[in-house]
Short mmCIF file of N, CA and C in Angstrom, two decimals:
data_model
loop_
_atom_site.label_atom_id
_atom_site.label_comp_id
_atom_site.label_asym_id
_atom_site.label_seq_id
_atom_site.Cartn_x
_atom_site.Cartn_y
_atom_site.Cartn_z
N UNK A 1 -26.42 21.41 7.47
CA UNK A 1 -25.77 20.38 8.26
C UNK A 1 -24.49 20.98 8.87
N UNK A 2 -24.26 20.73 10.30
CA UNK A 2 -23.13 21.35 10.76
C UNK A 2 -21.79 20.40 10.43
N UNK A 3 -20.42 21.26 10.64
CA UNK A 3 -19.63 20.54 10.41
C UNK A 3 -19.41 18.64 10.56
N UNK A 4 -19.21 18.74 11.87
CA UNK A 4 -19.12 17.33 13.00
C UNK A 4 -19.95 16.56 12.16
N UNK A 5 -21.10 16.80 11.48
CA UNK A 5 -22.40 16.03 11.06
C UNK A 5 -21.79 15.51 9.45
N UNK A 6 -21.11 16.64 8.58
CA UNK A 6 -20.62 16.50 7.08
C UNK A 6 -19.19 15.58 7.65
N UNK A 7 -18.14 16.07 7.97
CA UNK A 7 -17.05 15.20 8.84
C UNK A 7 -17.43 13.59 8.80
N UNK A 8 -18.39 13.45 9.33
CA UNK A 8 -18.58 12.25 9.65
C UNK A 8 -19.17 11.38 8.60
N UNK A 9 -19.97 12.20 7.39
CA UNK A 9 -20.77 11.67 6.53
C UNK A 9 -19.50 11.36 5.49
N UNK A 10 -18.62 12.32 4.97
CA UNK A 10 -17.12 12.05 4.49
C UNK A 10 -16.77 10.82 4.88
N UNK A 11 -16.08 11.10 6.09
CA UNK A 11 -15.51 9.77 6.74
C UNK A 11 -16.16 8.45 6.53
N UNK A 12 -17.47 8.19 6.67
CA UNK A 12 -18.15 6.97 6.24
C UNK A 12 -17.87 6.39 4.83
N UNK A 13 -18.26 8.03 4.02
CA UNK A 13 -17.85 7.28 2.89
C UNK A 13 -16.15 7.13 2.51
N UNK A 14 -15.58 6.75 3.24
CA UNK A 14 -14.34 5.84 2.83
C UNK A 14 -13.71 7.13 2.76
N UNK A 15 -13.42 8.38 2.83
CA UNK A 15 -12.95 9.61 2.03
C UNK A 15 -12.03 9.96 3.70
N UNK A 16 -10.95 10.27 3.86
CA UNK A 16 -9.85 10.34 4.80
C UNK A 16 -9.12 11.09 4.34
N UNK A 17 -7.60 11.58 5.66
CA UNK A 17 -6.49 12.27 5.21
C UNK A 17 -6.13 12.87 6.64
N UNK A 18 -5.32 13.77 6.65
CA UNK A 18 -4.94 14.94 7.41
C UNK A 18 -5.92 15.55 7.45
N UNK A 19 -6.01 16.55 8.57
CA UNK A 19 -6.57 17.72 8.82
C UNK A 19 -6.89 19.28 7.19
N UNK A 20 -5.81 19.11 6.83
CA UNK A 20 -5.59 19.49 5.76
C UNK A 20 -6.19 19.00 4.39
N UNK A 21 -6.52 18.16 4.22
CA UNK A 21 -6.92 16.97 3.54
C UNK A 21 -8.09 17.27 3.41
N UNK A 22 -8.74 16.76 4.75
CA UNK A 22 -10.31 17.19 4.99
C UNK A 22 -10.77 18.31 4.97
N UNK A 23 -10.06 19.29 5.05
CA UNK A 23 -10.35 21.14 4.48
C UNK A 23 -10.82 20.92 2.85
N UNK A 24 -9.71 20.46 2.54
CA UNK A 24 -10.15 20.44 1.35
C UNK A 24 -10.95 19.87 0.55
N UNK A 25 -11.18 18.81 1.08
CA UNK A 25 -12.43 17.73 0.78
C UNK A 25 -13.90 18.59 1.39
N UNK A 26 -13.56 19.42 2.32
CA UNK A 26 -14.92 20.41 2.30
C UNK A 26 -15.13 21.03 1.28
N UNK A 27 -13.91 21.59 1.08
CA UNK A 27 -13.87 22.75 0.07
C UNK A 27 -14.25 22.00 -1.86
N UNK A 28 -14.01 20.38 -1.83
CA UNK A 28 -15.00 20.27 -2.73
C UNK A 28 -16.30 19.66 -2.94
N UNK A 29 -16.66 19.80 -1.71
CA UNK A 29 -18.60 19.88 -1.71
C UNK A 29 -18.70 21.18 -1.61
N UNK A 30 -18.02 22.21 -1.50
CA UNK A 30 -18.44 23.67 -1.46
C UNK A 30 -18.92 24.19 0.18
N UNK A 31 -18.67 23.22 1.25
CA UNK A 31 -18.02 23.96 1.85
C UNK A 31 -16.90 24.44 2.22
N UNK A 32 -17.03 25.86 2.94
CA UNK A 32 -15.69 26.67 3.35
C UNK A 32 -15.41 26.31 5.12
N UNK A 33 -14.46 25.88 5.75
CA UNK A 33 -14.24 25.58 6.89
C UNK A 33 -12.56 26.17 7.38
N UNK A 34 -12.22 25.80 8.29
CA UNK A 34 -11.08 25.69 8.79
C UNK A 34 -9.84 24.51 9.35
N UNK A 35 -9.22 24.69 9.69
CA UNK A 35 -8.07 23.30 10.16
C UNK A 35 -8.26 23.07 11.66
N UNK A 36 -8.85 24.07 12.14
CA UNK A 36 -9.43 24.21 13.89
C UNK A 36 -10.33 23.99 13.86
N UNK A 37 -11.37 24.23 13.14
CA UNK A 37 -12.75 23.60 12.96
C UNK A 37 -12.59 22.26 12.52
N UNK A 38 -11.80 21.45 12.00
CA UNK A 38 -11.48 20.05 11.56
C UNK A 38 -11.17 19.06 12.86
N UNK A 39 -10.29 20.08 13.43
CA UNK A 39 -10.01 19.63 14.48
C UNK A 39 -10.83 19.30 15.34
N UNK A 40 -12.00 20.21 15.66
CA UNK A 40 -12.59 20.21 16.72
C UNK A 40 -13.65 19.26 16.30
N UNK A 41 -14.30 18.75 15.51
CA UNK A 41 -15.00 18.30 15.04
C UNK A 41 -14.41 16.85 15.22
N UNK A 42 -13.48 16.74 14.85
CA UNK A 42 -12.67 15.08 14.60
C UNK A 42 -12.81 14.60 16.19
N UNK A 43 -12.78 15.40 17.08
CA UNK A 43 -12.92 15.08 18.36
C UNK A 43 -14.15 14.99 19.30
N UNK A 44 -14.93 15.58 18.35
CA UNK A 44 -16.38 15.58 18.51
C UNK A 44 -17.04 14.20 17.91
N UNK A 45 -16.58 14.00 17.06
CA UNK A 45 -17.08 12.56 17.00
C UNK A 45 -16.19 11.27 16.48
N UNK A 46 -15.01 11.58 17.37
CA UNK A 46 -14.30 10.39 17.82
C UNK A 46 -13.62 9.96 16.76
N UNK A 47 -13.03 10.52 15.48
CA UNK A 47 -12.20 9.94 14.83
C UNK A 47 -11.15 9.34 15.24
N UNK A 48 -10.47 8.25 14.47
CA UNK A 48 -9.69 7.91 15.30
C UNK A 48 -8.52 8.41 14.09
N UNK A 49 -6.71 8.70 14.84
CA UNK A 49 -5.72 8.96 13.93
C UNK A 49 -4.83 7.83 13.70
N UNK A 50 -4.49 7.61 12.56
CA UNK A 50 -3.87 5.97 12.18
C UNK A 50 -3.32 6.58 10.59
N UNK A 51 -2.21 5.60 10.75
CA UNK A 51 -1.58 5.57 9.53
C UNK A 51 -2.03 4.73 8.10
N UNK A 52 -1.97 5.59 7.21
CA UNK A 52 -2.49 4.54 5.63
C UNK A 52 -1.53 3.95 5.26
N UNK A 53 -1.00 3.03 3.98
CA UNK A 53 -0.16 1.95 3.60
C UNK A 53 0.90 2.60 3.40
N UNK A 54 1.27 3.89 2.91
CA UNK A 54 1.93 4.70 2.92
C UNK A 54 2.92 5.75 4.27
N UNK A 55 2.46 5.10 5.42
CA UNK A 55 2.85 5.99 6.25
C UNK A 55 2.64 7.15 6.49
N UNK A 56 1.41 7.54 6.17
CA UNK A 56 1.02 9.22 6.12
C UNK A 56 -0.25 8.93 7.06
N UNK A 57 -0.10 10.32 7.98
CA UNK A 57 -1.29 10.22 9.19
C UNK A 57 -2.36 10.61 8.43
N UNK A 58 -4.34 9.88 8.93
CA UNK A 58 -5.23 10.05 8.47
C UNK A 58 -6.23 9.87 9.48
N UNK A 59 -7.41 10.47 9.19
CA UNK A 59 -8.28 10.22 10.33
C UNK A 59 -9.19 9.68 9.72
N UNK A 60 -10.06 8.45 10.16
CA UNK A 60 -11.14 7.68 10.11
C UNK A 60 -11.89 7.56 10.95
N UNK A 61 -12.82 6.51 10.95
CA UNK A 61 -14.04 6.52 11.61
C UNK A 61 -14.06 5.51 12.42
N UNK A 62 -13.90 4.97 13.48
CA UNK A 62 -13.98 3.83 14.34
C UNK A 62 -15.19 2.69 13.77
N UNK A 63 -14.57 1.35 13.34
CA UNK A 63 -15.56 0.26 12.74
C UNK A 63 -15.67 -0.50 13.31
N UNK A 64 -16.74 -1.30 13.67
CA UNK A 64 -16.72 -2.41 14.11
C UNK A 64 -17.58 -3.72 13.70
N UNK A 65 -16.79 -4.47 13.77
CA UNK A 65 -18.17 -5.93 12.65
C UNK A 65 -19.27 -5.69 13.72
N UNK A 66 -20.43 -6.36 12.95
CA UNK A 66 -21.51 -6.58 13.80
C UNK A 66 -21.83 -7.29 15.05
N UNK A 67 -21.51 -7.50 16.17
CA UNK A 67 -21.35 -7.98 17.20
C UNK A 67 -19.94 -7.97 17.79
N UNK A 68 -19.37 -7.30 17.19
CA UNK A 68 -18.04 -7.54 18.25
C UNK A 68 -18.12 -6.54 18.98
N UNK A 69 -17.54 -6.60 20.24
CA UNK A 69 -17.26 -5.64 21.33
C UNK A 69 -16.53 -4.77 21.22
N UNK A 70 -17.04 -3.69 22.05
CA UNK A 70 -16.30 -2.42 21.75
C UNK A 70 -14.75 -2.73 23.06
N UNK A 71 -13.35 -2.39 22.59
CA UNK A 71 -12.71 -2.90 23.55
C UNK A 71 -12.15 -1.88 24.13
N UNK A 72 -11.79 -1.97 25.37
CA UNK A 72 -11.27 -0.13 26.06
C UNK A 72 -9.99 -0.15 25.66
N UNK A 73 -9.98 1.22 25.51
CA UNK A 73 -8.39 1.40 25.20
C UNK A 73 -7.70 1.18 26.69
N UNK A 74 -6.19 0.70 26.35
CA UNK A 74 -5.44 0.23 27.87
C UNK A 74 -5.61 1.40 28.44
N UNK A 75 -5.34 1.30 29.77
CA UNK A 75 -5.29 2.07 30.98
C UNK A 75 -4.23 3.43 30.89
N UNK A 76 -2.83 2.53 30.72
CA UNK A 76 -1.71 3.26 30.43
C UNK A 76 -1.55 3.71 29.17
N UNK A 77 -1.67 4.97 28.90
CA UNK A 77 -1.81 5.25 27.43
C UNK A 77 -0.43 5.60 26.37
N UNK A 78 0.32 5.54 27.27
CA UNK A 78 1.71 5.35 27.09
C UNK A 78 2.61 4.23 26.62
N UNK A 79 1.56 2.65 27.24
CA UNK A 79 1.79 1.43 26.77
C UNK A 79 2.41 1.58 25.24
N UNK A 80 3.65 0.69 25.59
CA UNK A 80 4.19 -0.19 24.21
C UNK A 80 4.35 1.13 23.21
N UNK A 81 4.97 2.18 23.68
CA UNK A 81 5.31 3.48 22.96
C UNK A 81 6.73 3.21 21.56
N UNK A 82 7.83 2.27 22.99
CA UNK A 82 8.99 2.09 22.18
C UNK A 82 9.46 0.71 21.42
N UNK A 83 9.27 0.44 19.97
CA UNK A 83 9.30 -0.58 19.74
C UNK A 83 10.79 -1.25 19.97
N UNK A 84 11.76 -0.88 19.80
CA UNK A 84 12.96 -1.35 20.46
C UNK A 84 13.90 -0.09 20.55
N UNK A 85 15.25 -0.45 21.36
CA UNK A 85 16.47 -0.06 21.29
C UNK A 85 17.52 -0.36 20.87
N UNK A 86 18.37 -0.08 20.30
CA UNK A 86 19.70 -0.41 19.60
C UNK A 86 20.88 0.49 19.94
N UNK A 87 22.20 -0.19 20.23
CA UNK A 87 23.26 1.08 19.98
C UNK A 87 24.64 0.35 19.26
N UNK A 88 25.31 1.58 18.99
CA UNK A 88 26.91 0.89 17.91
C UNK A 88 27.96 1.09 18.48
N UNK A 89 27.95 1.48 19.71
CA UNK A 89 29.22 1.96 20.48
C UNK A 89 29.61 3.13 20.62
N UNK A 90 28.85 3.79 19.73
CA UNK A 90 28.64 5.36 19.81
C UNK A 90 27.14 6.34 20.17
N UNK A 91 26.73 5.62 19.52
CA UNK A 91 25.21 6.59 20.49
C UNK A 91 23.85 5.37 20.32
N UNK A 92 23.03 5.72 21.20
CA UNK A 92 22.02 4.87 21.32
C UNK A 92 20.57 5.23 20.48
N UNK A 93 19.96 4.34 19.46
CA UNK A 93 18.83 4.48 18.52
C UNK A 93 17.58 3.96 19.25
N UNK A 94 16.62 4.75 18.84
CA UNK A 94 15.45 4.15 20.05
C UNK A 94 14.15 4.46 18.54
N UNK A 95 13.62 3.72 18.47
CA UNK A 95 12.67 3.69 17.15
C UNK A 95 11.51 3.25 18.26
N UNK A 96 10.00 4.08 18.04
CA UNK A 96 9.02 4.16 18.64
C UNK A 96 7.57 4.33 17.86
N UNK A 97 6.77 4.51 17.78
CA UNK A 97 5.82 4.52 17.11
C UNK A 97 5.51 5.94 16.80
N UNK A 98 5.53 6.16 15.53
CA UNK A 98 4.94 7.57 14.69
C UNK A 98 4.44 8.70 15.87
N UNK A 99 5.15 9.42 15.68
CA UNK A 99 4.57 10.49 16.32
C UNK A 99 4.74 10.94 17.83
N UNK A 100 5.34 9.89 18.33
CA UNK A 100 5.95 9.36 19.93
C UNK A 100 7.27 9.92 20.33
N UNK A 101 8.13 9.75 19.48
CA UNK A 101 9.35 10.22 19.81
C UNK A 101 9.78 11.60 20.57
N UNK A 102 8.93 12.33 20.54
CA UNK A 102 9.51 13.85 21.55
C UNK A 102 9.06 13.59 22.62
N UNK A 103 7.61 12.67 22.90
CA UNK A 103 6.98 12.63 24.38
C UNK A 103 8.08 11.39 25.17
N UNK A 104 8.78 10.61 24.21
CA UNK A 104 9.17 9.17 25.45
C UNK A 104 10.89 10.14 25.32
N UNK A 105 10.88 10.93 24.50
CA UNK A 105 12.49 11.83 24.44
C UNK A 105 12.39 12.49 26.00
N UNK A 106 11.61 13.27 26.05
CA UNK A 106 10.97 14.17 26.97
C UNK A 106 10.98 13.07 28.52
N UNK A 107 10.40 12.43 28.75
CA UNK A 107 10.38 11.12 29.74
C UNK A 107 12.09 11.10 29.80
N UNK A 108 12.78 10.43 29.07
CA UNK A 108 14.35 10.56 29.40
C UNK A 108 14.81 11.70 29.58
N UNK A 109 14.81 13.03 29.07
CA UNK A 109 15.60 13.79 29.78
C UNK A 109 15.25 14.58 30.88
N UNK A 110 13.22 14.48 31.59
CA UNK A 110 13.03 14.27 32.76
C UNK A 110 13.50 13.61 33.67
N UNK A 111 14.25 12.77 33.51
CA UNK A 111 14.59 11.44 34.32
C UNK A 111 16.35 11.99 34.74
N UNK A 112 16.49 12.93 33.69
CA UNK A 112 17.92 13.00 34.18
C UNK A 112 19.07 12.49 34.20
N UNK A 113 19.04 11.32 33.27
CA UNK A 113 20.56 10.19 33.40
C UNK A 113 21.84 11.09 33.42
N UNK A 114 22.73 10.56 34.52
CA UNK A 114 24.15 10.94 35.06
C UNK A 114 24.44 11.30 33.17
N UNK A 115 24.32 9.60 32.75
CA UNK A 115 25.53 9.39 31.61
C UNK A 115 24.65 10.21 30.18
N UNK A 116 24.01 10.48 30.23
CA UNK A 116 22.98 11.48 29.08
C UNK A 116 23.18 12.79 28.33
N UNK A 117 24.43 12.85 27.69
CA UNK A 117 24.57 14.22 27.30
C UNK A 117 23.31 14.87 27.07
N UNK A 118 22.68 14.14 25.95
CA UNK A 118 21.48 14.95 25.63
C UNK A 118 20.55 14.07 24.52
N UNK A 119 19.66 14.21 24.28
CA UNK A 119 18.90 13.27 23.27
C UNK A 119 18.04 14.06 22.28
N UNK A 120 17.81 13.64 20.77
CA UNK A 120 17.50 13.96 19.56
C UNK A 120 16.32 13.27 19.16
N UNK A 121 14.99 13.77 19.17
CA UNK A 121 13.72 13.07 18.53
C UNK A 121 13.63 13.66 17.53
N UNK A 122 12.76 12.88 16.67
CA UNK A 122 12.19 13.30 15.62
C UNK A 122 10.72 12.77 15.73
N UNK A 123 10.35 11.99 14.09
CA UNK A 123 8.63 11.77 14.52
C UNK A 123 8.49 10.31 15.47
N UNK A 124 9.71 9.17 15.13
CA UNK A 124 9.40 7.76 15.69
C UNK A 124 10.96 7.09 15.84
N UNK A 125 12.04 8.37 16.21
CA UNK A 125 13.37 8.03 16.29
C UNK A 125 13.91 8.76 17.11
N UNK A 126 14.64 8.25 18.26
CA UNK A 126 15.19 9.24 18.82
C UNK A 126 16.75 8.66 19.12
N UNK A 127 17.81 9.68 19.10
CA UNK A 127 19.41 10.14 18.98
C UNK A 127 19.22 10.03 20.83
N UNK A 128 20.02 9.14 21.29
CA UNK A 128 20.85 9.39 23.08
C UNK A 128 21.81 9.58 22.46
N UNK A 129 22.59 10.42 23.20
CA UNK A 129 24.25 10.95 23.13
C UNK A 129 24.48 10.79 24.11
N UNK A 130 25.23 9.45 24.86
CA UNK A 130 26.02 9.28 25.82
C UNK A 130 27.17 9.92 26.10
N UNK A 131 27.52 10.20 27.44
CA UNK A 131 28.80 11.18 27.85
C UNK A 131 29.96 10.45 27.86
N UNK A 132 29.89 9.14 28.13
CA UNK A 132 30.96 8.19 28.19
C UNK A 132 30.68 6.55 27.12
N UNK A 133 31.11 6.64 25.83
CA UNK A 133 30.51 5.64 24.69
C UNK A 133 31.18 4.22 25.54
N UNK A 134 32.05 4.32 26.15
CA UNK A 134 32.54 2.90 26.75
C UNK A 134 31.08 2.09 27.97
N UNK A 135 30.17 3.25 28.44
CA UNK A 135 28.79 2.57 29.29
C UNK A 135 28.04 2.45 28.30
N UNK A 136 27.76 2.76 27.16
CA UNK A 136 26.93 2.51 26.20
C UNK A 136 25.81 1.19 26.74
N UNK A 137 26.16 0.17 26.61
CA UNK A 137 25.37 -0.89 27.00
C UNK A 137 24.70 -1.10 28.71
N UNK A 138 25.61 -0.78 29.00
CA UNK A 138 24.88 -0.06 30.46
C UNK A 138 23.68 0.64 30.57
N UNK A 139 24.39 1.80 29.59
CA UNK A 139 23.15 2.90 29.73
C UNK A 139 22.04 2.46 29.02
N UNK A 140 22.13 1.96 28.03
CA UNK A 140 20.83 1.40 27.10
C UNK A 140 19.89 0.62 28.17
N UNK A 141 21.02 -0.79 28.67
CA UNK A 141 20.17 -0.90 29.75
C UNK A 141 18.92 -0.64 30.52
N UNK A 142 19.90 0.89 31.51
CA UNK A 142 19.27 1.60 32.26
C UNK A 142 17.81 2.03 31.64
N UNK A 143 18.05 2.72 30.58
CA UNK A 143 16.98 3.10 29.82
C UNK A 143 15.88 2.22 29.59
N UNK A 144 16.31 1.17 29.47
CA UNK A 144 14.75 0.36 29.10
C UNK A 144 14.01 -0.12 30.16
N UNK A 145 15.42 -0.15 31.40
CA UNK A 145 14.50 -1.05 32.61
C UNK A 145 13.28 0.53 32.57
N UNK A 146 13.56 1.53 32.90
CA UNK A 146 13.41 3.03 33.33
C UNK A 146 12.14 3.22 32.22
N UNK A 147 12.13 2.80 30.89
CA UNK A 147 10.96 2.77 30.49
C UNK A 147 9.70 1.98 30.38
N UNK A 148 10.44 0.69 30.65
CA UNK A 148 9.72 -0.14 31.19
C UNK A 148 9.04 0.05 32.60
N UNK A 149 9.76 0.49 33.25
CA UNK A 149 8.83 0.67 34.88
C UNK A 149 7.85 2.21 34.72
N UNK A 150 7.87 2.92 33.67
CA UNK A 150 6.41 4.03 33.83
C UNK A 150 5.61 3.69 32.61
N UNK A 151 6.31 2.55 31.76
CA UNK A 151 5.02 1.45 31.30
C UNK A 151 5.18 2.52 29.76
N UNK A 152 6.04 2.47 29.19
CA UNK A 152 6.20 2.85 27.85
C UNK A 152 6.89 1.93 27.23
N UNK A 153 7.29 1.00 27.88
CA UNK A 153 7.80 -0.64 26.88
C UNK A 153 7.77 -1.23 27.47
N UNK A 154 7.25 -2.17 26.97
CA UNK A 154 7.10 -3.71 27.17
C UNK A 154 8.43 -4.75 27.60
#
């Protein structure tokens, strides 16, 4: 049985994780594989990546009850990236969904803001460092109309 084919027989049975995870879950049925071969496979038959109760990324198997429709994913795949913004008078907090934060970071300092020293992502948080803390609310502003119009918030 080729990989893509065992992958998937795992995955059914309820058995998930990382990329890493699933190496090793080969490795105890006794097969030997790779983390690029995991990869390629997970994409071969459409796993999907989602978080467990714990906050740790895992890949599963797309389910669906018996008659319900399969629904398209939105258009904009960027949709509803940033769940809100916040600031304290000193720098602006932008909390986004797992794993998002360098691509909607990346979008702002494409964009160039005058007032933008520079900005700090991590996995679902990102640091603005405003040049002048007195526009603070301005700039937050700016920012959301600005992400809102290429459709990364709502």
């Amino acid at each position: 049985m080729k990989i893509p084919e065992l992958l998937q027989q795992l995955l059914s049975q309820g058995i998930s994780g990382n990329q890493k995870q699933l190496v090793e879950a080969f490795a105890d049925i006794g097969v030997t594989t790779s983390q690029s071969s995991v990869s390629r496979a997970l994409k071969k038959i459409n796993a999907v990546k989602s978080v467990d109760d714990r906050g740790n990324s895992i890949y599963t198997l797309q389910t669906f009850a018996q008659g319900q429709q399969v629904v398209s994913p939105p258009s904009n795949i960027f949709e509803s990236l940033v769940h809100c913004i916040d600031h304290n008078g000193h720098l602006i907090v932008m909390h986004t969904k797992p794993g998002t934060a360098m691509t909607v970071a990346k979008f702002i300092d494409d964009k160039k803001f005058e007032q933008i020293m520079g900005t700090v992502a991590g996995d679902d948080t990102i640091i603005i460092a405003p040049k002048n803390v007195s526009l603070i609310p301005i700039l937050a502003d700016h920012v959301k109309v600005y992400l809102s119009s290429i459709g990364i918030m709502e």
